[in-house]
Short mmCIF file of C-alpha atoms and ligand atoms in Angstrom, two decimals:
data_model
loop_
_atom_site.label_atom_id
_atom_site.label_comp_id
_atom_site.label_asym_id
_atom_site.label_seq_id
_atom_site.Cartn_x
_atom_site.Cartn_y
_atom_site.Cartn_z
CA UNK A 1 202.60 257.76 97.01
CA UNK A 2 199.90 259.06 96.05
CA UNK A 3 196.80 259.44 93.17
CA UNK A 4 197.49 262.68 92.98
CA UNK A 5 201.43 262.20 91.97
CA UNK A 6 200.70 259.30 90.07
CA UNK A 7 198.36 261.63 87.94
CA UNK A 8 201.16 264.47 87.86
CA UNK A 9 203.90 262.09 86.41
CA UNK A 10 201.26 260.76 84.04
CA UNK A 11 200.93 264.47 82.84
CA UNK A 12 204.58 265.44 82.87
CA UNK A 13 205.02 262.17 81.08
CA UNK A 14 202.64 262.51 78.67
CA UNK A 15 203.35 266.19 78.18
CA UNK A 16 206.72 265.21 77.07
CA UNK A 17 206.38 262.10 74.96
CA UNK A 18 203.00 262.71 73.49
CA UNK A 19 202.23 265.25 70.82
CA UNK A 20 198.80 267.52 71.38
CA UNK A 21 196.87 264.97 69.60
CA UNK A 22 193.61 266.69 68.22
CA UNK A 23 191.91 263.21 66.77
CA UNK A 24 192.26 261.86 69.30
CA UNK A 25 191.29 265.04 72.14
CA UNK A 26 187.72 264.74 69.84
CA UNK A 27 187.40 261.04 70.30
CA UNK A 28 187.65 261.66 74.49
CA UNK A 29 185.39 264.76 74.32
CA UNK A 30 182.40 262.64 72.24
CA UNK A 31 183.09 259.92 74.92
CA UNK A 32 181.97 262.41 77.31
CA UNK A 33 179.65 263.96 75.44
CA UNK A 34 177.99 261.12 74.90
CA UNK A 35 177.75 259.33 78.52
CA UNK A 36 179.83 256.99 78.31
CA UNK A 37 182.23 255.88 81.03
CA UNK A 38 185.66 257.19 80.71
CA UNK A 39 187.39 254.01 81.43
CA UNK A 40 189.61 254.29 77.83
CA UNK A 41 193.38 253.69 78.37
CA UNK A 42 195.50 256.81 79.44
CA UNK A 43 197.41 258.26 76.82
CA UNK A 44 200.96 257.18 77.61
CA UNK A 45 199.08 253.56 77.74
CA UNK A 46 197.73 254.01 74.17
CA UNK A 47 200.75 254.80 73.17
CA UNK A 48 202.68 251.61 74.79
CA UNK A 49 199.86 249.64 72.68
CA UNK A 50 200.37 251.20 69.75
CA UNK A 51 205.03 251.11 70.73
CA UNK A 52 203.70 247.20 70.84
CA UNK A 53 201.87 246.60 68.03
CA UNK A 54 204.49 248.93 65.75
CA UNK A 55 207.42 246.56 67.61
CA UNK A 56 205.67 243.65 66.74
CA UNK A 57 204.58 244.89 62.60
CA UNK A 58 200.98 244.04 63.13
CA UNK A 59 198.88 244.09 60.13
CA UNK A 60 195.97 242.19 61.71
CA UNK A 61 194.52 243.31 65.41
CA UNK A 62 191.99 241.95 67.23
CA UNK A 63 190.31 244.25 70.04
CA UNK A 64 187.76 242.89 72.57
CA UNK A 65 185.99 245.95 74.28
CA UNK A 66 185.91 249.01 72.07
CA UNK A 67 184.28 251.38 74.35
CA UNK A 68 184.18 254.58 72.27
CA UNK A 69 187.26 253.51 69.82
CA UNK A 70 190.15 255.66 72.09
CA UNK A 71 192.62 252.61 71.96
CA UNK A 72 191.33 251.03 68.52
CA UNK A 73 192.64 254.55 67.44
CA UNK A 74 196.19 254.17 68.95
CA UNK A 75 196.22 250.40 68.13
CA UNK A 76 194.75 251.09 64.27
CA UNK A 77 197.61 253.63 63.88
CA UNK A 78 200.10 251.19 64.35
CA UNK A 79 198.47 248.96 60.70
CA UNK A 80 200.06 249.36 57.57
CA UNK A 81 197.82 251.06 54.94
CA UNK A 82 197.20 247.58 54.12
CA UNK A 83 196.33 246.54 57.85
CA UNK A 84 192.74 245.87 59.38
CA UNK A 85 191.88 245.43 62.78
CA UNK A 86 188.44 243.89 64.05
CA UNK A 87 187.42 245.54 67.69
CA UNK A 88 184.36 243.96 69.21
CA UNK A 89 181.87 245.51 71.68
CA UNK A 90 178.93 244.73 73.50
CA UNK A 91 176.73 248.08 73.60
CA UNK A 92 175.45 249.76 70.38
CA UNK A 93 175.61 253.11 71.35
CA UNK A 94 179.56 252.79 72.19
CA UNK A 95 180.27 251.23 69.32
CA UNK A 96 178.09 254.12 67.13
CA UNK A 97 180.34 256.67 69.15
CA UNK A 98 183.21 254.53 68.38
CA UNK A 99 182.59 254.13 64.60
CA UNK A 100 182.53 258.47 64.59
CA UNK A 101 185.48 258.82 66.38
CA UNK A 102 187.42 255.67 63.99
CA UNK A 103 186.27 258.13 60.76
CA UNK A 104 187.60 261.08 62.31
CA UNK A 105 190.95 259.61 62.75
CA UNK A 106 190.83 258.57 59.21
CA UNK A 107 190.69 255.17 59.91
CA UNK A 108 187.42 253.76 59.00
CA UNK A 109 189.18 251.93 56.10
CA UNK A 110 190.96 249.75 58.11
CA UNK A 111 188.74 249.26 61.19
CA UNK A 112 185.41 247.37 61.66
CA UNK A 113 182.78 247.53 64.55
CA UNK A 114 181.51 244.09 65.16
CA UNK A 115 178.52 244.77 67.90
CA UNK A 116 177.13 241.78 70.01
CA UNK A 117 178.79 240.17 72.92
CA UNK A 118 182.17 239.40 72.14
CA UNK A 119 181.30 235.52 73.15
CA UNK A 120 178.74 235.33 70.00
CA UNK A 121 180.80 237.38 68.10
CA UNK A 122 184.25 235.51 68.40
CA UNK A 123 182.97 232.17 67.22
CA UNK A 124 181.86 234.10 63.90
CA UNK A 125 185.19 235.84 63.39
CA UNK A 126 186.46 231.93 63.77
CA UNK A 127 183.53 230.27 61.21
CA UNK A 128 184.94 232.96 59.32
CA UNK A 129 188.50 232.06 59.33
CA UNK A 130 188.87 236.10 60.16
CA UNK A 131 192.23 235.04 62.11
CA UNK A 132 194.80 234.45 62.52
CA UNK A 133 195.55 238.13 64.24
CA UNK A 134 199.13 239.55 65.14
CA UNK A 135 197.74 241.14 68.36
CA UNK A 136 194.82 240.33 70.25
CA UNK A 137 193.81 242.81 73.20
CA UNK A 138 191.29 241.73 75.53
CA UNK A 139 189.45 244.56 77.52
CA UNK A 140 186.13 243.98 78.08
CA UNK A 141 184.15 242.37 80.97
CA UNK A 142 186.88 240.55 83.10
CA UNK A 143 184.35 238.19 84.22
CA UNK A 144 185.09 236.51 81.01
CA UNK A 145 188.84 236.69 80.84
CA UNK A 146 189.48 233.23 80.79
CA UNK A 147 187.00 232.49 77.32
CA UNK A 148 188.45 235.05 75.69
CA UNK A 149 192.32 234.84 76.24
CA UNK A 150 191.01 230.97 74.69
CA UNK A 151 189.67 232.48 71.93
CA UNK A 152 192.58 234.75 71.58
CA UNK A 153 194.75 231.49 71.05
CA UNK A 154 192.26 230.24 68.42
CA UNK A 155 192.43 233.43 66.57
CA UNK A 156 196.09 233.87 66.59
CA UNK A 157 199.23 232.14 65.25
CA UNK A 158 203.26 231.33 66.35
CA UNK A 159 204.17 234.28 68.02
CA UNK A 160 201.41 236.49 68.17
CA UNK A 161 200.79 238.83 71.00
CA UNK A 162 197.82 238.93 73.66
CA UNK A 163 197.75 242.11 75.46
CA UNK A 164 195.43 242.10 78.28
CA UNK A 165 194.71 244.90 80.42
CA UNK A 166 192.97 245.65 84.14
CA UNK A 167 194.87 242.66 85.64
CA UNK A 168 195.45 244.03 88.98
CA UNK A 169 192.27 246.15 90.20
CA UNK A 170 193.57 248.35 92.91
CA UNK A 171 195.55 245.00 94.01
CA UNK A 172 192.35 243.09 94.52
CA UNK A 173 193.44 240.86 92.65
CA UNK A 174 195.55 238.34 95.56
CA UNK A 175 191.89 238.55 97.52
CA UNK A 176 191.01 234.43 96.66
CA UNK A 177 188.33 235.13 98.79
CA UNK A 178 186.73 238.28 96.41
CA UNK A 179 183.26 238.17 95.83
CA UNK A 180 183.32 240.64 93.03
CA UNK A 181 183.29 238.60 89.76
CA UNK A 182 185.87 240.84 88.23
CA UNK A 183 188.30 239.73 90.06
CA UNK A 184 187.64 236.33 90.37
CA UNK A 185 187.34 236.72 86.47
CA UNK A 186 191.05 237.87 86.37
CA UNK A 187 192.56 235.42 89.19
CA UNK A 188 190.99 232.68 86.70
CA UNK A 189 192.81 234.12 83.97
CA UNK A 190 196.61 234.18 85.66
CA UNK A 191 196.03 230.40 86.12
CA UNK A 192 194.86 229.45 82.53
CA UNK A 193 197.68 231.96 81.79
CA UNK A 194 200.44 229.37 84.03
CA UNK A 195 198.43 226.19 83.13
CA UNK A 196 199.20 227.14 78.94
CA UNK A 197 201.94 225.15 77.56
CA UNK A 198 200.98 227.87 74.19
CA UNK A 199 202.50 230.89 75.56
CA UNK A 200 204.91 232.45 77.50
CA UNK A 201 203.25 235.35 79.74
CA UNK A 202 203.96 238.38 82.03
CA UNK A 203 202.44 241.08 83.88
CA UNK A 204 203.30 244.17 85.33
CA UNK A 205 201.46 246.52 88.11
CA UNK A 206 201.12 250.08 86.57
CA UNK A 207 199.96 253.34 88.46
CA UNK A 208 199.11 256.62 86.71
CA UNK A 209 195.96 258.79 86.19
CA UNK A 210 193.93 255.60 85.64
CA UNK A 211 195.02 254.46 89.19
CA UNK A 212 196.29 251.09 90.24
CA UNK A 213 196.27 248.25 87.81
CA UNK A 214 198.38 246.48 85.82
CA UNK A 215 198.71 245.01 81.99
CA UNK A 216 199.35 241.33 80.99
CA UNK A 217 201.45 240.37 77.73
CA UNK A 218 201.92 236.80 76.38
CA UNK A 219 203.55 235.56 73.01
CA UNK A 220 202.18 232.51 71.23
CA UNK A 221 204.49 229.94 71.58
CA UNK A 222 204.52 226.67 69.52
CA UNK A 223 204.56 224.06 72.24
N1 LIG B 301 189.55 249.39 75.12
C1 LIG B 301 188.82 250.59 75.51
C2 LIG B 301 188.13 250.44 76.83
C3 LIG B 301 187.16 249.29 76.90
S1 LIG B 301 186.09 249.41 78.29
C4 LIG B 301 189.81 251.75 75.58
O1 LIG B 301 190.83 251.60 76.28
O2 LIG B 301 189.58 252.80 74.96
C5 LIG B 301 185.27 247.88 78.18
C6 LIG B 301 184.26 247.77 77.05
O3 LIG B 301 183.88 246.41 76.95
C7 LIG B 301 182.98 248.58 77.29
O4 LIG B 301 182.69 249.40 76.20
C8 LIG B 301 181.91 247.51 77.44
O5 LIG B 301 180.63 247.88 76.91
C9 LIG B 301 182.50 246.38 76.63
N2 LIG B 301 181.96 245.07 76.97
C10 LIG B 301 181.49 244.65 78.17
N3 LIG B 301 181.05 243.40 78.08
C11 LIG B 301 181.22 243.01 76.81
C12 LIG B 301 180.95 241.82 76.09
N4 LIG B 301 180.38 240.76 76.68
N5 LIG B 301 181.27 241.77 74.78
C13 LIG B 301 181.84 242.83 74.17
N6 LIG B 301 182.13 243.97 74.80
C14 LIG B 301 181.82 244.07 76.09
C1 LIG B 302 186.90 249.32 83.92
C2 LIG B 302 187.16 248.66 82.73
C3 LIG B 302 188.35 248.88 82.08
O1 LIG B 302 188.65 248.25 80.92
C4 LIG B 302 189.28 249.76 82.59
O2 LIG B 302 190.43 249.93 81.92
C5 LIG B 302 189.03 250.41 83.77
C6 LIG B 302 187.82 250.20 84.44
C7 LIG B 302 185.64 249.07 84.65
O3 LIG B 302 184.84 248.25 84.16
O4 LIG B 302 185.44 249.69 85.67
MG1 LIG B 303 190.70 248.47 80.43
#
């Protein structure tokens, strides 16, 4: 198995199950465009976010990493016309790329750009009272994985979801002995993630034209 035919069934799946999509064809090309890293979410993964949050009626999202606004788009789709969704990122210029691509889908309404580093930013949205949020999903830096799946349980409620992705790395992730932050980052997260009487949480490995990783999901729980 291979890159190469994980990045063909990503096509053939996507070619099936997900409509030419012009809004959001624009938002990838101004990622480009504009520099930035294209580390987005594949399509058939935007649309298992936005399967999710539909699944789940979110009205109130919570994103931590925007990057230029490809899965805010998918996720924001999912809102009722009432809905809002908060997505919080780090560098100005992806977030001004992001805010462009948000109005182009229509969705500026609904969606707000919080710039800063989601550690500042995430005890505002809580002095706030901003919460509590339906869905929370955490992609940003992994290094901080652990403070914000705690935030995340601040912010949300009985039986909201916490969707967190890049939780396997190319399988790095069993190294205990990685020096790269990341993963150490995420290996801290799967124990806060056993240690939490609060939820009830999962992962899966994924493959596809991203490569190698995998996607966390946890319910709020009362306990
Ligand atoms: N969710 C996006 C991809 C996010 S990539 C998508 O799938 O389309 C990760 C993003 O997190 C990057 O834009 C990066 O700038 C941002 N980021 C990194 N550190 C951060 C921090 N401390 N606070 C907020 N955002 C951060
Ligand atoms: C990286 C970050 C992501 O959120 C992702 O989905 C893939 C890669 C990165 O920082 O390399
Ligand atoms: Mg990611």
């Amino acid at each position: 198995m291979s890159q190469e035919q994980w990045t063909a069934v990503d096509d053939y799946i996507t070619a099936r199950l997900i409509p030419p999509d012009p809004v959001l064809e624009a938002a990838l090309a101004a990622t480009a465009a504009a520099g930035i890293p294209m580390i987005n979410v594949a399509p058939n993964q935007g649309k298992l976010l936005y399967v999710l949050a539909v699944a789940h009626g979110a009205r109130t999202i919570l994103e931590i990493g925007t990057l230029a606004g490809y899965s805010t788009i998918w996720l924001a789709r999912a809102l009722p016309a009432d809905g809002r969704l908060i997505t919080l990122e780090y560098e100005p210029k992806h977030a001004e790329v992001a805010r462009a691509n948000i109005a182009r889908a229509g969705l500026a309404a609904q969606v707000e750009v919080r710039v800063g580093a989601a550690l500042d930013t995430l005890p505002q949205l809580a002095a706030e009272d901003a919460g509590p949020f339906d869905l929370v999903f955490i992609d940003a830096d992994k290094v901080n994985s652990v403070a914000y799946f705690n935030w995340a349980l601040k912010l949300t409620r009985l039986g909201s979801l916490i969707i967190i992705d890049n939780v396997v790395r190319d399988g790095k992730v069993i190294d205990a002995a990685s020096r790269d932050v990341s993963v150490q980052g995420v290996r801290a997260l799967y124990e806060a993630l056993a240690a939490e009487p609060r939820v009830a949480a999962t992962a899966v490995q994924t493959v596809g034209s991203k490569g190698y990783d995998g996607l966390a999901v946890a319910v709020v729980l009362g306990a």
